[in-house]
Amino acid sequence: DQQVKQNSPSLSVQEGRISILNCDYTNSMFDYFLWYKKYPAEGPTFLISISSIKDKNEDGRFTVFLNKSAKHLSLHIVPSQPGDSAVYFCAARGATSGTYKYIFGTGTRLKVLA
Amino acid sequence: DGGITQSPKYLFRKEGQNVTLSCEQNLNHDAMYWYRQDPGQGLRLIYYSQIVNDFQKGDIAEGYSVSREKKESFPLTVTSAQKNPTAFYLCASSGQGWYNSPLHFGNGTRLTVT
């Protein structure tokens, strides 16, 4: 049962243009959502997050949007740079019996073309 | 510098042997997590611990065991009962802030079992 889904395995974008990465979730009790960037053979690096009480959060070139009614979040990168090429994971936090765990999607590989 | 240290970076074992992966953090975080990454499957949660001397099974705990005797340390043992142990293992931790507590990851251990 995949509670967090990233349906696009890969995405190619021209340098300077906008990259939009999408993520869907099924559990309406998730209260905190995060995006991570990952290079091969390294740990994921935290990019940006958003709580369920907001619908938008910005940090420099990165903006995350949350649509709770659609159970959908997206990450916008503007402008895209070649160094942004990596695998991006979305994650959601949920509670089970008083403990909290983070569930990840399967990732989207972004390639920014120079 | 605060962070999470996973050792070793690469680990090789023969089938049938138990192996323990180390994870140490100096971020003073209460919660620690173990994830496994396989190609095309994202990050899957193995075990997590919210406080010392307590831990919970994640989504794929079978064949694994953990201990949390110290706040700083959360070692993972991959037992001979784990059917497909070859993978990239990631340890993470998170702090106390409710909407400001992203997971921080180590750089991973790649385990190869032959």
PDB file of C-alpha atoms in Angstrom:
ATOM      1  CA  ASP A   1       0.000   0.000   0.000  1.00  0.00           C
ATOM      2  CA  GLN A   2       1.854   3.021  -1.302  1.00  0.00           C
ATOM      3  CA  GLN A   3       0.649   5.935   0.809  1.00  0.00           C
ATOM      4  CA  VAL A   4       2.932   8.465  -0.885  1.00  0.00           C
ATOM      5  CA  LYS A   5       3.234   8.334  -4.659  1.00  0.00           C
ATOM      6  CA  GLN A   6       5.439  10.030  -7.178  1.00  0.00           C
ATOM      7  CA  ASN A   7       4.033   8.944 -10.494  1.00  0.00           C
ATOM      8  CA  SER A   8       6.710  10.459 -12.705  1.00  0.00           C
ATOM      9  CA  PRO A   9       9.965   8.479 -12.491  1.00  0.00           C
ATOM     10  CA  SER A  10      11.838  11.106 -14.474  1.00  0.00           C
ATOM     11  CA  LEU A  11      11.638  14.689 -15.726  1.00  0.00           C
ATOM     12  CA  SER A  12      13.845  16.690 -18.087  1.00  0.00           C
ATOM     13  CA  VAL A  13      13.827  20.479 -18.060  1.00  0.00           C
ATOM     14  CA  GLN A  14      15.841  23.127 -19.867  1.00  0.00           C
ATOM     15  CA  GLU A  15      18.144  25.280 -17.768  1.00  0.00           C
ATOM     16  CA  GLY A  16      16.417  28.479 -16.636  1.00  0.00           C
ATOM     17  CA  ARG A  17      12.926  27.053 -16.979  1.00  0.00           C
ATOM     18  CA  ILE A  18      10.607  25.878 -14.198  1.00  0.00           C
ATOM     19  CA  SER A  19      10.769  22.328 -12.839  1.00  0.00           C
ATOM     20  CA  ILE A  20       7.556  20.983 -11.323  1.00  0.00           C
ATOM     21  CA  LEU A  21       7.703  17.757  -9.347  1.00  0.00           C
ATOM     22  CA  ASN A  22       4.483  16.178  -8.138  1.00  0.00           C
ATOM     23  CA  CYS A  23       3.484  13.961  -5.250  1.00  0.00           C
ATOM     24  CA  ASP A  24       0.182  12.417  -4.214  1.00  0.00           C
ATOM     25  CA  TYR A  25      -0.780  10.905  -0.877  1.00  0.00           C
ATOM     26  CA  THR A  26      -3.664   8.841   0.380  1.00  0.00           C
ATOM     27  CA  ASN A  27      -3.701   9.368   4.157  1.00  0.00           C
ATOM     28  CA  SER A  28      -5.652  12.483   5.160  1.00  0.00           C
ATOM     29  CA  MET A  29      -4.028  12.336   8.630  1.00  0.00           C
ATOM     30  CA  PHE A  30      -0.579  13.273   7.319  1.00  0.00           C
ATOM     31  CA  ASP A  31       0.291  16.614   8.925  1.00  0.00           C
ATOM     32  CA  TYR A  32       3.739  17.540   7.631  1.00  0.00           C
ATOM     33  CA  PHE A  33       5.233  17.199   4.155  1.00  0.00           C
ATOM     34  CA  LEU A  34       8.832  17.420   3.031  1.00  0.00           C
ATOM     35  CA  TRP A  35      10.978  17.379  -0.107  1.00  0.00           C
ATOM     36  CA  TYR A  36      14.461  15.915  -0.278  1.00  0.00           C
ATOM     37  CA  LYS A  37      17.157  15.918  -2.935  1.00  0.00           C
ATOM     38  CA  LYS A  38      19.434  12.931  -3.335  1.00  0.00           C
ATOM     39  CA  TYR A  39      22.614  12.207  -5.242  1.00  0.00           C
ATOM     40  CA  PRO A  40      23.810   8.619  -5.844  1.00  0.00           C
ATOM     41  CA  ALA A  41      25.534   6.927  -2.905  1.00  0.00           C
ATOM     42  CA  GLU A  42      24.721   9.841  -0.586  1.00  0.00           C
ATOM     43  CA  GLY A  43      22.051  10.505   1.998  1.00  0.00           C
ATOM     44  CA  PRO A  44      19.054  12.665   1.062  1.00  0.00           C
ATOM     45  CA  THR A  45      19.353  16.383   1.756  1.00  0.00           C
ATOM     46  CA  PHE A  46      16.370  18.279   3.140  1.00  0.00           C
ATOM     47  CA  LEU A  47      15.081  21.015   0.804  1.00  0.00           C
ATOM     48  CA  ILE A  48      11.809  22.427   2.036  1.00  0.00           C
ATOM     49  CA  SER A  49       8.743  21.445   4.031  1.00  0.00           C
ATOM     50  CA  ILE A  50       5.160  22.507   4.622  1.00  0.00           C
ATOM     51  CA  SER A  51       2.706  21.859   7.411  1.00  0.00           C
ATOM     52  CA  SER A  52      -0.862  20.804   6.752  1.00  0.00           C
ATOM     53  CA  ILE A  53      -2.137  24.184   7.972  1.00  0.00           C
ATOM     54  CA  LYS A  54      -0.493  26.004   5.062  1.00  0.00           C
ATOM     55  CA  ASP A  55      -0.888  25.802   1.308  1.00  0.00           C
ATOM     56  CA  LYS A  56       2.393  27.333   0.199  1.00  0.00           C
ATOM     57  CA  ASN A  57       5.937  27.719   1.452  1.00  0.00           C
ATOM     58  CA  GLU A  58       8.853  29.394  -0.308  1.00  0.00           C
ATOM     59  CA  ASP A  59      12.592  29.243   0.179  1.00  0.00           C
ATOM     60  CA  GLY A  60      14.656  30.916  -2.492  1.00  0.00           C
ATOM     61  CA  ARG A  61      14.203  29.090  -5.792  1.00  0.00           C
ATOM     62  CA  PHE A  62      12.082  26.380  -4.169  1.00  0.00           C
ATOM     63  CA  THR A  63       8.343  26.592  -3.523  1.00  0.00           C
ATOM     64  CA  VAL A  64       6.145  23.826  -2.215  1.00  0.00           C
ATOM     65  CA  PHE A  65       2.382  23.848  -2.746  1.00  0.00           C
ATOM     66  CA  LEU A  66      -0.088  21.739  -0.794  1.00  0.00           C
ATOM     67  CA  ASN A  67      -3.628  20.984  -1.975  1.00  0.00           C
ATOM     68  CA  LYS A  68      -5.218  19.063   0.880  1.00  0.00           C
ATOM     69  CA  SER A  69      -8.539  18.480  -0.832  1.00  0.00           C
ATOM     70  CA  ALA A  70      -6.740  16.773  -3.726  1.00  0.00           C
ATOM     71  CA  LYS A  71      -4.140  15.188  -1.428  1.00  0.00           C
ATOM     72  CA  HIS A  72      -1.456  16.571  -3.694  1.00  0.00           C
ATOM     73  CA  LEU A  73       1.744  18.493  -3.228  1.00  0.00           C
ATOM     74  CA  SER A  74       4.210  19.865  -5.700  1.00  0.00           C
ATOM     75  CA  LEU A  75       7.702  21.306  -5.693  1.00  0.00           C
ATOM     76  CA  HIS A  76       8.514  24.179  -8.044  1.00  0.00           C
ATOM     77  CA  ILE A  77      12.132  25.041  -8.822  1.00  0.00           C
ATOM     78  CA  VAL A  78      12.621  28.382 -10.576  1.00  0.00           C
ATOM     79  CA  PRO A  79      14.921  28.888 -12.371  1.00  0.00           C
ATOM     80  CA  SER A  80      16.228  25.361 -12.806  1.00  0.00           C
ATOM     81  CA  GLN A  81      19.995  24.926 -12.817  1.00  0.00           C
ATOM     82  CA  PRO A  82      22.183  21.998 -13.954  1.00  0.00           C
ATOM     83  CA  GLY A  83      23.205  21.451 -10.318  1.00  0.00           C
ATOM     84  CA  ASP A  84      19.572  20.669  -9.525  1.00  0.00           C
ATOM     85  CA  SER A  85      19.900  17.398 -11.434  1.00  0.00           C
ATOM     86  CA  ALA A  86      19.264  14.687  -8.834  1.00  0.00           C
ATOM     87  CA  VAL A  87      16.533  12.400  -7.543  1.00  0.00           C
ATOM     88  CA  TYR A  88      13.817  14.194  -5.566  1.00  0.00           C
ATOM     89  CA  PHE A  89      11.777  12.457  -2.900  1.00  0.00           C
ATOM     90  CA  CYS A  90       8.632  13.708  -1.263  1.00  0.00           C
ATOM     91  CA  ALA A  91       7.798  12.516   2.237  1.00  0.00           C
ATOM     92  CA  ALA A  92       4.868  12.766   4.609  1.00  0.00           C
ATOM     93  CA  ARG A  93       4.678  12.415   8.368  1.00  0.00           C
ATOM     94  CA  GLY A  94       1.963  10.359   9.972  1.00  0.00           C
ATOM     95  CA  ALA A  95       1.106   9.117  13.434  1.00  0.00           C
ATOM     96  CA  THR A  96       0.609   5.511  14.454  1.00  0.00           C
ATOM     97  CA  SER A  97      -0.310   4.669  18.048  1.00  0.00           C
ATOM     98  CA  GLY A  98       1.284   7.855  19.350  1.00  0.00           C
ATOM     99  CA  THR A  99       4.509   7.538  17.408  1.00  0.00           C
ATOM    100  CA  TYR A 100       5.434   9.436  14.283  1.00  0.00           C
ATOM    101  CA  LYS A 101       7.005   8.128  11.124  1.00  0.00           C
ATOM    102  CA  TYR A 102       7.961   9.569   7.775  1.00  0.00           C
ATOM    103  CA  ILE A 103       6.775   7.829   4.603  1.00  0.00           C
ATOM    104  CA  PHE A 104       8.624   8.449   1.337  1.00  0.00           C
ATOM    105  CA  GLY A 105       7.626   8.311  -2.290  1.00  0.00           C
ATOM    106  CA  THR A 106       9.611   6.418  -4.908  1.00  0.00           C
ATOM    107  CA  GLY A 107      11.387   9.490  -6.233  1.00  0.00           C
ATOM    108  CA  THR A 108      11.556  11.508  -9.446  1.00  0.00           C
ATOM    109  CA  ARG A 109      14.847  11.858 -11.300  1.00  0.00           C
ATOM    110  CA  LEU A 110      15.236  15.442 -12.503  1.00  0.00           C
ATOM    111  CA  LYS A 111      17.637  16.241 -15.295  1.00  0.00           C
ATOM    112  CA  VAL A 112      18.293  19.897 -16.040  1.00  0.00           C
ATOM    113  CA  LEU A 113      19.721  20.368 -19.513  1.00  0.00           C
ATOM    114  CA  ALA A 114      22.278  23.104 -20.102  1.00  0.00           C
TER     115      ALA A 114
ATOM    116  CA  ASP B   1      29.950  19.948  13.086  1.00  0.00           C
ATOM    117  CA  GLY B   2      26.697  18.244  14.060  1.00  0.00           C
ATOM    118  CA  GLY B   3      25.546  15.375  11.981  1.00  0.00           C
ATOM    119  CA  ILE B   4      24.866  11.699  11.517  1.00  0.00           C
ATOM    120  CA  THR B   5      27.679   9.247  10.975  1.00  0.00           C
ATOM    121  CA  GLN B   6      27.112   5.887   9.368  1.00  0.00           C
ATOM    122  CA  SER B   7      29.891   3.379   9.167  1.00  0.00           C
ATOM    123  CA  PRO B   8      31.244   1.700   7.212  1.00  0.00           C
ATOM    124  CA  LYS B   9      30.417   3.200   3.814  1.00  0.00           C
ATOM    125  CA  TYR B  10      30.660  -0.215   2.115  1.00  0.00           C
ATOM    126  CA  LEU B  11      30.125  -3.587   3.747  1.00  0.00           C
ATOM    127  CA  PHE B  12      30.461  -7.056   2.291  1.00  0.00           C
ATOM    128  CA  ARG B  13      29.170 -10.234   3.936  1.00  0.00           C
ATOM    129  CA  LYS B  14      28.595 -13.837   3.108  1.00  0.00           C
ATOM    130  CA  GLU B  15      25.080 -15.170   3.069  1.00  0.00           C
ATOM    131  CA  GLY B  16      24.040 -16.581   6.440  1.00  0.00           C
ATOM    132  CA  GLN B  17      26.031 -14.080   8.514  1.00  0.00           C
ATOM    133  CA  ASN B  18      24.510 -11.401  10.688  1.00  0.00           C
ATOM    134  CA  VAL B  19      25.912  -7.907  10.221  1.00  0.00           C
ATOM    135  CA  THR B  20      25.499  -4.719  12.253  1.00  0.00           C
ATOM    136  CA  LEU B  21      25.399  -1.251  10.711  1.00  0.00           C
ATOM    137  CA  SER B  22      26.435   1.648  12.891  1.00  0.00           C
ATOM    138  CA  CYS B  23      24.597   4.978  13.204  1.00  0.00           C
ATOM    139  CA  GLU B  24      25.698   7.761  15.543  1.00  0.00           C
ATOM    140  CA  GLN B  25      24.291  11.300  15.821  1.00  0.00           C
ATOM    141  CA  ASN B  26      25.486  14.353  17.728  1.00  0.00           C
ATOM    142  CA  LEU B  27      22.451  16.519  16.960  1.00  0.00           C
ATOM    143  CA  ASN B  28      20.826  15.775  20.337  1.00  0.00           C
ATOM    144  CA  HIS B  29      17.798  14.409  18.482  1.00  0.00           C
ATOM    145  CA  ASP B  30      15.364  12.147  20.279  1.00  0.00           C
ATOM    146  CA  ALA B  31      14.028  10.249  17.266  1.00  0.00           C
ATOM    147  CA  MET B  32      16.073   8.009  14.967  1.00  0.00           C
ATOM    148  CA  TYR B  33      15.116   5.996  11.912  1.00  0.00           C
ATOM    149  CA  TRP B  34      16.451   3.318   9.571  1.00  0.00           C
ATOM    150  CA  TYR B  35      15.477   3.222   5.907  1.00  0.00           C
ATOM    151  CA  ARG B  36      16.416   0.969   3.057  1.00  0.00           C
ATOM    152  CA  GLN B  37      16.724   2.123  -0.550  1.00  0.00           C
ATOM    153  CA  ASP B  38      16.366  -0.244  -3.489  1.00  0.00           C
ATOM    154  CA  PRO B  39      16.282   0.829  -7.151  1.00  0.00           C
ATOM    155  CA  GLY B  40      12.825   2.088  -8.123  1.00  0.00           C
ATOM    156  CA  GLN B  41      11.375   1.614  -4.638  1.00  0.00           C
ATOM    157  CA  GLY B  42      12.251   4.802  -2.868  1.00  0.00           C
ATOM    158  CA  LEU B  43      13.029   4.768   0.844  1.00  0.00           C
ATOM    159  CA  ARG B  44      11.273   2.158   2.932  1.00  0.00           C
ATOM    160  CA  LEU B  45      11.121   2.373   6.738  1.00  0.00           C
ATOM    161  CA  ILE B  46      12.671  -0.529   8.647  1.00  0.00           C
ATOM    162  CA  TYR B  47      12.626   0.568  12.312  1.00  0.00           C
ATOM    163  CA  TYR B  48      12.298   3.803  14.221  1.00  0.00           C
ATOM    164  CA  SER B  49      12.784   4.985  17.784  1.00  0.00           C
ATOM    165  CA  GLN B  50      11.254   8.038  19.444  1.00  0.00           C
ATOM    166  CA  ILE B  51      13.184   7.729  22.747  1.00  0.00           C
ATOM    167  CA  VAL B  52      15.913   5.693  24.366  1.00  0.00           C
ATOM    168  CA  ASN B  53      15.031   2.063  25.141  1.00  0.00           C
ATOM    169  CA  ASP B  54      11.978   2.158  22.876  1.00  0.00           C
ATOM    170  CA  PHE B  55      11.562   1.399  19.171  1.00  0.00           C
ATOM    171  CA  GLN B  56       8.857   0.425  16.696  1.00  0.00           C
ATOM    172  CA  LYS B  57       8.744  -1.699  13.566  1.00  0.00           C
ATOM    173  CA  GLY B  58       8.446   0.089  10.293  1.00  0.00           C
ATOM    174  CA  ASP B  59       7.001  -1.275   7.060  1.00  0.00           C
ATOM    175  CA  ILE B  60       9.718  -3.852   6.352  1.00  0.00           C
ATOM    176  CA  ALA B  61      11.093  -4.935   9.759  1.00  0.00           C
ATOM    177  CA  GLU B  62      11.275  -8.672   9.069  1.00  0.00           C
ATOM    178  CA  GLY B  63      14.855  -9.954   9.219  1.00  0.00           C
ATOM    179  CA  TYR B  64      16.155  -6.861  11.022  1.00  0.00           C
ATOM    180  CA  SER B  65      16.718  -5.931  14.659  1.00  0.00           C
ATOM    181  CA  VAL B  66      17.700  -2.705  16.433  1.00  0.00           C
ATOM    182  CA  SER B  67      18.622  -1.408  19.862  1.00  0.00           C
ATOM    183  CA  ARG B  68      18.475   2.085  21.377  1.00  0.00           C
ATOM    184  CA  GLU B  69      20.534   2.016  24.543  1.00  0.00           C
ATOM    185  CA  LYS B  70      21.882   5.545  24.081  1.00  0.00           C
ATOM    186  CA  LYS B  71      20.313   8.667  22.633  1.00  0.00           C
ATOM    187  CA  GLU B  72      23.205   9.070  20.200  1.00  0.00           C
ATOM    188  CA  SER B  73      23.258   5.546  18.805  1.00  0.00           C
ATOM    189  CA  PHE B  74      20.811   3.368  16.857  1.00  0.00           C
ATOM    190  CA  PRO B  75      22.568   0.298  15.382  1.00  0.00           C
ATOM    191  CA  LEU B  76      20.788  -1.935  12.887  1.00  0.00           C
ATOM    192  CA  THR B  77      21.467  -5.664  12.655  1.00  0.00           C
ATOM    193  CA  VAL B  78      20.702  -7.385   9.381  1.00  0.00           C
ATOM    194  CA  THR B  79      20.122 -11.016  10.285  1.00  0.00           C
ATOM    195  CA  SER B  80      20.424 -14.114   8.155  1.00  0.00           C
ATOM    196  CA  ALA B  81      16.612 -14.212   8.101  1.00  0.00           C
ATOM    197  CA  GLN B  82      16.479 -11.160   5.820  1.00  0.00           C
ATOM    198  CA  LYS B  83      15.882 -12.638   2.370  1.00  0.00           C
ATOM    199  CA  ASN B  84      17.226  -9.792   0.256  1.00  0.00           C
ATOM    200  CA  PRO B  85      19.744  -7.923   2.410  1.00  0.00           C
ATOM    201  CA  THR B  86      21.767  -6.317  -0.388  1.00  0.00           C
ATOM    202  CA  ALA B  87      20.698  -2.653  -0.404  1.00  0.00           C
ATOM    203  CA  PHE B  88      21.662   0.896   0.503  1.00  0.00           C
ATOM    204  CA  TYR B  89      20.838   1.582   4.168  1.00  0.00           C
ATOM    205  CA  LEU B  90      20.146   5.075   5.468  1.00  0.00           C
ATOM    206  CA  CYS B  91      19.953   6.252   9.059  1.00  0.00           C
ATOM    207  CA  ALA B  92      18.160   9.473   9.997  1.00  0.00           C
ATOM    208  CA  SER B  93      17.196  11.504  13.041  1.00  0.00           C
ATOM    209  CA  SER B  94      14.745  14.281  13.842  1.00  0.00           C
ATOM    210  CA  GLY B  95      14.359  16.834  16.608  1.00  0.00           C
ATOM    211  CA  GLN B  96      11.495  18.014  18.786  1.00  0.00           C
ATOM    212  CA  GLY B  97      10.043  20.918  16.819  1.00  0.00           C
ATOM    213  CA  TRP B  98       6.579  20.038  15.547  1.00  0.00           C
ATOM    214  CA  TYR B  99       6.611  21.712  12.152  1.00  0.00           C
ATOM    215  CA  ASN B 100      10.316  22.294  12.029  1.00  0.00           C
ATOM    216  CA  SER B 101      11.653  18.789  12.470  1.00  0.00           C
ATOM    217  CA  PRO B 102      12.799  17.423   9.139  1.00  0.00           C
ATOM    218  CA  LEU B 103      14.699  14.182   8.991  1.00  0.00           C
ATOM    219  CA  HIS B 104      18.466  14.572   8.802  1.00  0.00           C
ATOM    220  CA  PHE B 105      20.202  11.705   7.040  1.00  0.00           C
ATOM    221  CA  GLY B 106      23.609  10.111   7.216  1.00  0.00           C
ATOM    222  CA  ASN B 107      25.485   9.237   4.026  1.00  0.00           C
ATOM    223  CA  GLY B 108      24.431   5.622   4.062  1.00  0.00           C
ATOM    224  CA  THR B 109      25.990   2.166   4.110  1.00  0.00           C
ATOM    225  CA  ARG B 110      25.914  -0.009   1.039  1.00  0.00           C
ATOM    226  CA  LEU B 111      25.626  -3.637   2.099  1.00  0.00           C
ATOM    227  CA  THR B 112      26.403  -6.408  -0.346  1.00  0.00           C
ATOM    228  CA  VAL B 113      25.669  -9.997   0.623  1.00  0.00           C
ATOM    229  CA  THR B 114      26.919 -12.808  -1.598  1.00  0.00           C
TER     230      THR B 114
END
